[in-house]
Short mmCIF file of C-alpha atoms in Angstrom, two decimals:
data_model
loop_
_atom_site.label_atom_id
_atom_site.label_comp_id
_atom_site.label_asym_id
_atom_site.label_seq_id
_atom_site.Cartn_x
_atom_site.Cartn_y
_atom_site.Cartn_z
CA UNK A 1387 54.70 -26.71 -62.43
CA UNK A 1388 57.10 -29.67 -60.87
CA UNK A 1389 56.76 -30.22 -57.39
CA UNK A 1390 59.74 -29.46 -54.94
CA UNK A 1391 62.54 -31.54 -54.68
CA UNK A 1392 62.78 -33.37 -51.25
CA UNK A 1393 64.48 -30.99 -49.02
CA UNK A 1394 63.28 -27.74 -50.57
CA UNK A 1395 60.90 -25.09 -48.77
CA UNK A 1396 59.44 -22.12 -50.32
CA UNK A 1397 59.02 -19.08 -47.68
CA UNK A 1398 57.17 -16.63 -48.53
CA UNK A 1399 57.27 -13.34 -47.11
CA UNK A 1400 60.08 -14.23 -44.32
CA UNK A 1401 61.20 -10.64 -44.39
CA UNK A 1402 59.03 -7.44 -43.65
CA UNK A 1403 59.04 -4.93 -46.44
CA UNK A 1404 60.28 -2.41 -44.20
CA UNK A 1405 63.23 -4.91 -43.05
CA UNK A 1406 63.46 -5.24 -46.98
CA UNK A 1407 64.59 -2.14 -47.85
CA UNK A 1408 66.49 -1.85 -44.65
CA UNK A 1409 69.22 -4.74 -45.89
CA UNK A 1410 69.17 -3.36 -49.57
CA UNK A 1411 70.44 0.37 -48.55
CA UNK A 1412 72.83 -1.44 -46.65
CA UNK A 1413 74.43 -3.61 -49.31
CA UNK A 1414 77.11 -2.07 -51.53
CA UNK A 1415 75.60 -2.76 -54.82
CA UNK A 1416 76.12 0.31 -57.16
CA UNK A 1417 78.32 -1.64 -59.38
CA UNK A 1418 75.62 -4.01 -60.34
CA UNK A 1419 75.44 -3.97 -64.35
CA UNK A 1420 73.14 -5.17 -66.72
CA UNK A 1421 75.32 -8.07 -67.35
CA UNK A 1422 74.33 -11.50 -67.75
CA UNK A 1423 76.06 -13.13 -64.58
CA UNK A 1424 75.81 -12.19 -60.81
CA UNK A 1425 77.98 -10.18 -59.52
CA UNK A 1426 79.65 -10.92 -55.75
CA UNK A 1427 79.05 -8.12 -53.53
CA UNK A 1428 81.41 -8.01 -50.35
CA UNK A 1429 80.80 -7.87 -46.43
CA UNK A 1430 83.67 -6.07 -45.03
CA UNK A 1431 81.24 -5.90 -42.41
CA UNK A 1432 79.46 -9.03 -42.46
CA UNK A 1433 75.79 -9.08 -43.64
CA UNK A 1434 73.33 -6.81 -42.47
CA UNK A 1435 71.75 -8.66 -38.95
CA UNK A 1436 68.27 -8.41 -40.17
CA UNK A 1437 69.25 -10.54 -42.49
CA UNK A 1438 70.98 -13.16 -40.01
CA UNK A 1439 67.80 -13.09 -38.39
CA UNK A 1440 66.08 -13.71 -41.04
CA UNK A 1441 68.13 -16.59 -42.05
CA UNK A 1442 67.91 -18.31 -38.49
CA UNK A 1443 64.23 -17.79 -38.62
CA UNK A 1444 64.37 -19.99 -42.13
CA UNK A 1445 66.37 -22.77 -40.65
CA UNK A 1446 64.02 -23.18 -37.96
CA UNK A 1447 60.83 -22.81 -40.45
CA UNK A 1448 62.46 -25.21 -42.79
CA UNK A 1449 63.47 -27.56 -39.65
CA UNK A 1450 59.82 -27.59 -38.99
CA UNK A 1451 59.06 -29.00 -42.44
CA UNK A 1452 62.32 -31.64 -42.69
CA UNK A 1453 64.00 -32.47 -39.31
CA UNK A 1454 65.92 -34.99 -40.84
CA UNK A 1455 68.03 -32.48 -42.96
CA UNK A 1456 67.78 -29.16 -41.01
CA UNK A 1457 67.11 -30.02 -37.02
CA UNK A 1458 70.30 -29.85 -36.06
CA UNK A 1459 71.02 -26.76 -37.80
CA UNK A 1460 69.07 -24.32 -36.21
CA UNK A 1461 71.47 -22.53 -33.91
CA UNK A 1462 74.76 -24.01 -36.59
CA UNK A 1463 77.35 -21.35 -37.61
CA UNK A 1464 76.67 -19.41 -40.51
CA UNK A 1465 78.24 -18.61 -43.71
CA UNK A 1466 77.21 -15.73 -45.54
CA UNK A 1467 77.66 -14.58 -49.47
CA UNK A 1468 75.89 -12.10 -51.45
CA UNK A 1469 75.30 -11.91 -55.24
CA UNK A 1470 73.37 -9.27 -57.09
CA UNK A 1471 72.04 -9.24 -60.75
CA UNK A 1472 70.78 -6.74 -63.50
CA UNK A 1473 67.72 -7.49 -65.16
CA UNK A 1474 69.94 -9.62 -67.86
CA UNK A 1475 71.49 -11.52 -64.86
CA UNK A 1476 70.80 -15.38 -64.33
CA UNK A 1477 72.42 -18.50 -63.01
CA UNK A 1478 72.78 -21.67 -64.54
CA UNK A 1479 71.33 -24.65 -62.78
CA UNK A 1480 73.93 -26.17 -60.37
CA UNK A 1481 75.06 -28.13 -57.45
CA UNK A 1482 77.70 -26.89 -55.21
CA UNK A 1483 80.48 -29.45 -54.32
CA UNK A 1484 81.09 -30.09 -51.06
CA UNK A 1485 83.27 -33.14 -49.05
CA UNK A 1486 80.22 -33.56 -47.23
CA UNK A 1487 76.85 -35.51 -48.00
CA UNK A 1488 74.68 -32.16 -47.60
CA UNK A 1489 75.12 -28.91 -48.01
CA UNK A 1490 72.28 -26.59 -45.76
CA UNK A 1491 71.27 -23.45 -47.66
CA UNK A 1492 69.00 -20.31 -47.12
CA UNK A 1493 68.81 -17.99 -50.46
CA UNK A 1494 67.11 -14.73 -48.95
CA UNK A 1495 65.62 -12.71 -52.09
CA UNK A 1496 65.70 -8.69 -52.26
CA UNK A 1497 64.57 -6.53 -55.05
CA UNK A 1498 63.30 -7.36 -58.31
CA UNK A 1499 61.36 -10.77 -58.25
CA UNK A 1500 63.28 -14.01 -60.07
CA UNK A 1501 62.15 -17.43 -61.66
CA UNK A 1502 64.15 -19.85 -58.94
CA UNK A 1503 65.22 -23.25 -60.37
CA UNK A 1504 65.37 -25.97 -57.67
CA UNK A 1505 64.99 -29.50 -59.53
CA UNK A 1506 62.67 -29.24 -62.52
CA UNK A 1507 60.88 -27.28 -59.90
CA UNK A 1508 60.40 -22.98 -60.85
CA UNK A 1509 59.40 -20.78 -58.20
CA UNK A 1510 58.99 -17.05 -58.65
CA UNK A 1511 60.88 -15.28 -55.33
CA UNK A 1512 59.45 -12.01 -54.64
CA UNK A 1513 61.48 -9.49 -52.34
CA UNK A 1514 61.29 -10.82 -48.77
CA UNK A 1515 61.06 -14.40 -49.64
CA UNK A 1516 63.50 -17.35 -48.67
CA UNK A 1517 64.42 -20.74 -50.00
CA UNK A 1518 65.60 -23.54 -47.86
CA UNK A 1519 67.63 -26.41 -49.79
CA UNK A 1520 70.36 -28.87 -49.74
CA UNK A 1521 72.93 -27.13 -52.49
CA UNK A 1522 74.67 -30.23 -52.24
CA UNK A 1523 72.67 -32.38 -53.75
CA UNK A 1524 69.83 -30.42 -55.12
CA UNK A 1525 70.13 -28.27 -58.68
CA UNK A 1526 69.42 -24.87 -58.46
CA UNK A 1527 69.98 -21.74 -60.17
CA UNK A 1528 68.89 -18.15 -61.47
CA UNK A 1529 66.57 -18.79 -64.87
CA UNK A 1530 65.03 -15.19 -64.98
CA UNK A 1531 65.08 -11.90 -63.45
CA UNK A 1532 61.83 -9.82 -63.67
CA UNK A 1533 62.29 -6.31 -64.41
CA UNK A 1534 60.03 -3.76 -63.15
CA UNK A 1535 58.75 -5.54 -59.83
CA UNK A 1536 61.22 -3.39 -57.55
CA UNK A 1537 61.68 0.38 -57.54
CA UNK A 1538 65.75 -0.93 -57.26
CA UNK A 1539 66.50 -2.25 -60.30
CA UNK A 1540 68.44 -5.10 -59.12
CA UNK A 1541 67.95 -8.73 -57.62
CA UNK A 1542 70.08 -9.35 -54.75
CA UNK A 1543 70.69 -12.63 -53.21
CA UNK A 1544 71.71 -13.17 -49.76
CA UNK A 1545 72.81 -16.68 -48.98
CA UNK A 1546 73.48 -18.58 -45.97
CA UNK A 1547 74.96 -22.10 -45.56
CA UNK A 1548 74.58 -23.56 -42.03
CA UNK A 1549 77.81 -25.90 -41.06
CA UNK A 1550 76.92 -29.32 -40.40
CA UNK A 1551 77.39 -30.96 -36.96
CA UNK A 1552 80.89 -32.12 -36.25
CA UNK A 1553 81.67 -35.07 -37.77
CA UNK A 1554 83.20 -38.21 -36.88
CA UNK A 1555 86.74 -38.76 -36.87
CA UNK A 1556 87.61 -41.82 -38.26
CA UNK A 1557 91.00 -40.39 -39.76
CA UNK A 1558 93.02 -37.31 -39.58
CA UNK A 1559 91.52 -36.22 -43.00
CA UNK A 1560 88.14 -35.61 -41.41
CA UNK A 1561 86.85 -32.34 -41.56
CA UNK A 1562 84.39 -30.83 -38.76
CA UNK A 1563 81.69 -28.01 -38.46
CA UNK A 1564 82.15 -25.08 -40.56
CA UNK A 1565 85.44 -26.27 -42.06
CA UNK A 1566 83.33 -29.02 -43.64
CA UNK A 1567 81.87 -26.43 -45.95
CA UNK A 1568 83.99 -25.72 -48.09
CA UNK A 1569 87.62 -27.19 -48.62
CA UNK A 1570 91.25 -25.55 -48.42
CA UNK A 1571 91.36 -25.69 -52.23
CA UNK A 1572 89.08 -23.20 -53.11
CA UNK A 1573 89.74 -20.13 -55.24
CA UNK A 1574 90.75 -17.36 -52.84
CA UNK A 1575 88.91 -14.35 -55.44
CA UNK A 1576 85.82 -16.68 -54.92
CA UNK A 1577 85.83 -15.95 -51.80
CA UNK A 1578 86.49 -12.46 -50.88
CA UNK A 1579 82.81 -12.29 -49.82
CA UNK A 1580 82.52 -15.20 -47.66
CA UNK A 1581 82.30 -14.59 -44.01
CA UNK A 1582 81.89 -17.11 -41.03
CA UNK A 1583 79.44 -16.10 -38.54
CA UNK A 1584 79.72 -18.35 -34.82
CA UNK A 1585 77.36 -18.50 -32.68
CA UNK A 1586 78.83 -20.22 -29.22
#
């Protein structure tokens, strides 16, 4: 197989089973289909705060491995989004636009496993595992899920995007923190599940 892209870091059992199943029942996800695209599952609530946990815990394991690109993320403000998939479900390989130069993800995996694209790289995610990544700048995607590796028969992917540090303002335009994420032009339906998690 390819080696990683630059940036990316495989974790591998970040979440306990137990912790596992824990976020799953928690998650609204009966109207997952066998359709060939994710589907967005909302967080009236926010996500479950195992799962924040767990997503802290990746940004400091993934800080450990590239300081450049996550050590000053570790305690950042969180964004959180969930999408689950059917067996049929996948994602094409992607980057995600953002007005800044990176954009800090954690992809927490529940359920059935998947065949992760990041690069030319393919990693199989099993149910507890995490990805770190820049979605910025790095392609990544959904190329497979694996049926009968879960007693749920769904994948569900919890992802977190860290804001970056405030950045300098050289004009009024400038955008800072977690409002550098994502810009005012966005589709509002796209993001009925997106929910912006502080920590002071």
């Amino acid at each position: 197989t390819a080696p990683l892209p630059s940036g990316v870091v495989h974790l591998t059992n970040l979440v306990p089973e137990a912790d596992a199943h824990a976020i799953l029942a928690a998650l609204d996800i009966s109207d997952v289909k066998a359709t060939n695209e994710g589907v967005r599952v909302p967080l009236p609530n926010g996500p479950p705060q195992a799962a924040v946990a767990a997503a802290r815990a990746a940004f400091k394991k993934a800080a450990a491995a590239d300081s450049a690109l996550y050590g000053e993320l570790v305690e950042a403000p969180l964004l959180a989004q969930c999408v689950a998939y059917g067996i049929k479900g996948s994602m094409a390989p992607h980057v995600d636009a953002s007005p800044t130069r990176s954009k800090p993800l954690v992809v927490l995996s529940f359920g059935l496993d998947c065949v992760f694209r990041a690069g030319a790289a393919k990693l199989r995610l099993r149910s507890g595992d995490a990805v770190a990544l820049d979605a910025a700048t790095t392609l990544h995607g959904v190329d497979a899920i694996i049926a009968g590796t879960a007693a749920q028969n769904v994948r569900v992917s919890l992802m977190f995007y860290a804001a970056p540090p405030p950045c300098e303002r050289g004009d009024d335009g400038a955008l800072d923190g977690a409002a550098a994420l994502f810009d005012d032009e966005s589709d509002e339906d796209d993001d009925y599940a997106v929910l912006l998690f502080y920590k002071y």
